[in-house]
Coordinates of C-alpha atoms in Angstrom, one line a residue:
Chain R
X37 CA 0.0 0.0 0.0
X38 CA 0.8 3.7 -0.5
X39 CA 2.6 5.1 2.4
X40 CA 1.7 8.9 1.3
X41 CA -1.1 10.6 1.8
X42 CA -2.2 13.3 -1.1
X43 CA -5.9 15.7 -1.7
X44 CA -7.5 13.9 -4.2
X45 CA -8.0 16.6 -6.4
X46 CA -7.4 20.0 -6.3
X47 CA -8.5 23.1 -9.0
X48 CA -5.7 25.8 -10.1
X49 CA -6.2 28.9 -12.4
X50 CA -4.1 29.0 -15.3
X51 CA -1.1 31.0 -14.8
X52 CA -1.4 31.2 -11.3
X53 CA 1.5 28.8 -9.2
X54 CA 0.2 25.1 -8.3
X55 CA 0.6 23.5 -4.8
X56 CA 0.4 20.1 -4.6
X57 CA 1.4 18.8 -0.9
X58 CA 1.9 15.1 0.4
X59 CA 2.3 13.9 4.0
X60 CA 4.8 11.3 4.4
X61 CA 4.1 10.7 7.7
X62 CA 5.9 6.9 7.9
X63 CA 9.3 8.3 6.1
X64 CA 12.4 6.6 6.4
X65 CA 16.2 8.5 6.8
X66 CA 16.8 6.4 3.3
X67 CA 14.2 7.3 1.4
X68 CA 13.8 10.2 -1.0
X69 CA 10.5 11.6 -2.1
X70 CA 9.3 11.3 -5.8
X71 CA 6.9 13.2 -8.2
X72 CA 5.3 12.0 -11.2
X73 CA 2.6 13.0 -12.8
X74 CA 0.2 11.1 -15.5
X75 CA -1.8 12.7 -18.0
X76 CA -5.0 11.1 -19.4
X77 CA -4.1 8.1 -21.4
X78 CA -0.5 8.1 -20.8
X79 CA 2.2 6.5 -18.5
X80 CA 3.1 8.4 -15.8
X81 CA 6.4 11.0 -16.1
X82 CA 9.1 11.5 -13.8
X83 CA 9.0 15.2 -12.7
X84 CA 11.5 15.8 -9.7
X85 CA 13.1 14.0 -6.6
X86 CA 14.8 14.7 -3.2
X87 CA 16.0 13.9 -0.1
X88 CA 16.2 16.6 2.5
X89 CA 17.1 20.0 0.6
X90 CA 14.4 21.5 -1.9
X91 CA 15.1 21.3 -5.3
X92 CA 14.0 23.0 -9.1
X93 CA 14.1 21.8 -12.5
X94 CA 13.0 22.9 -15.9
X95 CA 9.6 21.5 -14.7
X96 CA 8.7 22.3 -11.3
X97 CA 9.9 23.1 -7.5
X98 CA 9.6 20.6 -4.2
X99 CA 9.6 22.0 -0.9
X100 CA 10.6 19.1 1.6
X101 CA 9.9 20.3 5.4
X102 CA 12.4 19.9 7.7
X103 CA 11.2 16.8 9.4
X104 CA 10.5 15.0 6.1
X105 CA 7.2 14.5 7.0
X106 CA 5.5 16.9 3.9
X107 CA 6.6 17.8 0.8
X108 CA 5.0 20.5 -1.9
X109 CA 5.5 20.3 -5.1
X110 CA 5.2 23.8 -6.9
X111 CA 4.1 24.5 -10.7
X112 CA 5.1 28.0 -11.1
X113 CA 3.2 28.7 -14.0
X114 CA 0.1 26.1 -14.3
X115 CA -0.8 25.4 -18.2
X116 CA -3.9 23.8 -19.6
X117 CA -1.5 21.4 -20.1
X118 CA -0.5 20.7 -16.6
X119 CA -3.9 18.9 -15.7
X120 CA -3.3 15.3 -15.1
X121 CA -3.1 13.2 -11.7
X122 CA 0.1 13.8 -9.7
X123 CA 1.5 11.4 -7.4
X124 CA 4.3 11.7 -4.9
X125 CA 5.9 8.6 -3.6
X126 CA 8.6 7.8 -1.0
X127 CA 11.3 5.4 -2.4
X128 CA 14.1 4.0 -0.6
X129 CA 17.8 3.8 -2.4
X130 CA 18.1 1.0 -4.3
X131 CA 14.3 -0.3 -4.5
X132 CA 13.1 -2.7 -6.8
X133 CA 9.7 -0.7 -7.6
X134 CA 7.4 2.5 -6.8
X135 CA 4.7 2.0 -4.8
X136 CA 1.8 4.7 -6.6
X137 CA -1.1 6.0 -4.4
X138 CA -4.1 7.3 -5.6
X139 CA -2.6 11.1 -6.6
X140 CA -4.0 14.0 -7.0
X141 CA -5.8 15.0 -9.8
X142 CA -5.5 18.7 -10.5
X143 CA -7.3 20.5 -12.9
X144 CA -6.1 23.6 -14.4
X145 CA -9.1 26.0 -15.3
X146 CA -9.2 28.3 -17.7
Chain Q
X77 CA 16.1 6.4 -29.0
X78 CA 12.5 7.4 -28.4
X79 CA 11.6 5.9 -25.2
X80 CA 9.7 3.0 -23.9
X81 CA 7.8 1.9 -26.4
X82 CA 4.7 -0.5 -26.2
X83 CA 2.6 -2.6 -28.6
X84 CA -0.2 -2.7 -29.2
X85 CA -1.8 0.6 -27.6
X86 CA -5.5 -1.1 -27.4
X87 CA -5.9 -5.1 -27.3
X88 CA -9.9 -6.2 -27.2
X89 CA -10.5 -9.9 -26.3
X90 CA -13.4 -12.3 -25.6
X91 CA -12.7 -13.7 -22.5
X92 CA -10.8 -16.9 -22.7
X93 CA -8.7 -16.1 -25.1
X94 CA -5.1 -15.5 -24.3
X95 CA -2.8 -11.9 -25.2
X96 CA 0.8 -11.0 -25.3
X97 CA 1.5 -7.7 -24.9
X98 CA 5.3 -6.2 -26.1
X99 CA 7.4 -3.7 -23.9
X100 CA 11.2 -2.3 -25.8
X101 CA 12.6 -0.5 -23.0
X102 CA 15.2 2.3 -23.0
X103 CA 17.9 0.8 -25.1
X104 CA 20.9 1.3 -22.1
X105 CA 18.5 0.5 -19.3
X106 CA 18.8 -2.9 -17.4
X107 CA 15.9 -3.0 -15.1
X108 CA 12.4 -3.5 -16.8
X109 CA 9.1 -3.0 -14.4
X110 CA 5.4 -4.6 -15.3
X111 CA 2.7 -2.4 -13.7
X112 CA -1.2 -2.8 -14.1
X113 CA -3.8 0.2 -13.7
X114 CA -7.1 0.0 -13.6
X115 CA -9.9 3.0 -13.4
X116 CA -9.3 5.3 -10.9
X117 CA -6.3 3.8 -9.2
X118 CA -2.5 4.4 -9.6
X119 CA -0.4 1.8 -11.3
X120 CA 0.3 -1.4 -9.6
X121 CA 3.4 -3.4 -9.1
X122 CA 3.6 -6.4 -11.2
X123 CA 7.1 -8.0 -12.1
X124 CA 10.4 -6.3 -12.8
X125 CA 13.7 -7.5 -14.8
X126 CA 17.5 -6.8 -13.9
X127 CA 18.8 -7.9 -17.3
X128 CA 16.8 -10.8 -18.7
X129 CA 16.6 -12.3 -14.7
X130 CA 13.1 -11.9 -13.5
X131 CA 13.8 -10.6 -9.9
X132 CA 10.6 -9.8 -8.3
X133 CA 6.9 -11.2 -9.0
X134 CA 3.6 -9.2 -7.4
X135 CA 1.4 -11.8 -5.6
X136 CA -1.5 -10.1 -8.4
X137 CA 0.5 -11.8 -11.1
X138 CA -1.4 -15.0 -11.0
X139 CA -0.3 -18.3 -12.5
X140 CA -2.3 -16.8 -15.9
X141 CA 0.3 -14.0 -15.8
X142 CA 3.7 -14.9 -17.4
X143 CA 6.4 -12.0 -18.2
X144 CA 9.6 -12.8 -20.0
X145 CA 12.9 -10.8 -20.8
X146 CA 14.7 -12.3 -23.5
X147 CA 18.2 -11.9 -24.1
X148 CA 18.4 -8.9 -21.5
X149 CA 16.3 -6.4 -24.3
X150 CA 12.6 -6.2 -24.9
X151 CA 9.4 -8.0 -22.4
X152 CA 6.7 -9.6 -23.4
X153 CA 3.7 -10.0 -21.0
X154 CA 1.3 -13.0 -21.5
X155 CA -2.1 -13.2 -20.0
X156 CA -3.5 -16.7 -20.6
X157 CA -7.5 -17.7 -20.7
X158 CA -8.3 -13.6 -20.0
X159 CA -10.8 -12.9 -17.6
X160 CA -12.8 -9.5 -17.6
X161 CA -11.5 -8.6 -14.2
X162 CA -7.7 -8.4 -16.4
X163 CA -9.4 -5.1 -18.2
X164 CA -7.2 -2.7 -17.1
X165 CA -3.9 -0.6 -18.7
X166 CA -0.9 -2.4 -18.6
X167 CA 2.0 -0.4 -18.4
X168 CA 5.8 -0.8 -18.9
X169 CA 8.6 1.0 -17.4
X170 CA 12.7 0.9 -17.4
X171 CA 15.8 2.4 -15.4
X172 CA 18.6 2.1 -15.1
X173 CA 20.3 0.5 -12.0
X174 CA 21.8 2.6 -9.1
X175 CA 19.3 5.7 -10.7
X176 CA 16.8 4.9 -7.5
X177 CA 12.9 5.6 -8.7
X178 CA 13.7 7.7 -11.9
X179 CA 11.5 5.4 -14.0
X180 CA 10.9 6.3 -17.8
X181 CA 7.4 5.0 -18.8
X182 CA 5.8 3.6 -22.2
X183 CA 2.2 4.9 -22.7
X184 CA 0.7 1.5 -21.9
X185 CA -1.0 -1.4 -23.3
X186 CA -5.3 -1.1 -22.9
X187 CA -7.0 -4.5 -22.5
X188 CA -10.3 -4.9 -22.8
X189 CA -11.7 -8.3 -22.2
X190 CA -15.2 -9.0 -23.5

């Protein structure tokens, strides 16, 4: 089972910055926390990872608290585009598979 | 190299009949990963590959299921006498090992068993 907790959908105006958070309440020191996202009809896509310090990419932003326990993952700039369900998972170093939750589905309106 | 690639995209059966679906991973990954998703749900662990060794098998692939890695390259998953409750997207992912959960995923199989 999923050990992350997510909303199960959330609504975000286009152009305005999306905030997706997860709880990972059962983390472990070894495990870093994963986003993908999925788009209707398609396999999910690897957006961004970490372990304790926040990072950026071309794609998006996560915020990990300093406990570990939440994480956000920010779109800076939602698109039409961007609407799909996003999933964030907690995967240890060296693991033999991800473990998906339900996600989020966000919805970027118009 | 264009990514994970899977054939068909849409498979309709009668039930009964068996299906092979075809995953060509990333051409320098090792590791090859069987998920299954059904409506509303996120995918679901079923088998992966290190090479052509199958190394881990999900107790939801059921003695119907059998995946095989030939020669270290492309899958095949095989779903024999397909029942209705197998309707779902089958999807197909590779990495590389030592690259932790950076998966690249194929767009996925759809069965529909009638």
């Amino acid at each position: 089972d999923a050990k992350t907790t997510q909303p199960p959908s959330m609504d975000c105006a286009e152009g305005r910055a999306a905030n997706l958070p997860c709880n990972h309440s059962t983390i472990s020191g070894n495990e870093y926390v994963y986003w993908y996202r999925q788009i209707h009809s398609q396999g999910p896509q690897y957006i961004i990872h970490g372990l304790k310090n926040n990072e950026t990419n071309e794609m998006a932003s996560l915020i990990i608290t300093e406990d570990r326990k939440s994480s956000t993952l920010i779109l800076p700039h939602a698109t039409l585009r961007d609407t799909a369900v996003y999933y964030c998972i907690d995967v240890a170093g060296g693991a033999d598979g991800l473990t998906f939750g339900k996600g989020t589905h966000l919805i970027i309106q118009p | 190299d264009t990514g994970v690639s899977q054939n068909p995209r849409h498979k309709i059966t009668k039930r009964g009949q068996n299906v092979t679906f075809r995953c060509d991973p990333i051409s320098e990954h090792n590791r090859l990963y069987w998920y299954r998703q059904t409506l509303g749900q996120g995918p679901e662990f079923l088998t992966y590959f290190q090479n052509e060794a199958q190394l881990e098998k999900s107790r939801l692939l059921s003695d119907r299921f059998s995946a095989e890695r030939p020669k270290g390259s492309f899958s095949t998953l095989e779903i024999q006498r397909t029942e209705q409750g197998d309707s779902a997207m089958y999807l197909c992912a590779s990495s590389q090992r030592g690259t932790g959960g950076g998966y690249t995923f194929g767009s996925g199989t759809r069965l529909t068993v009638v």
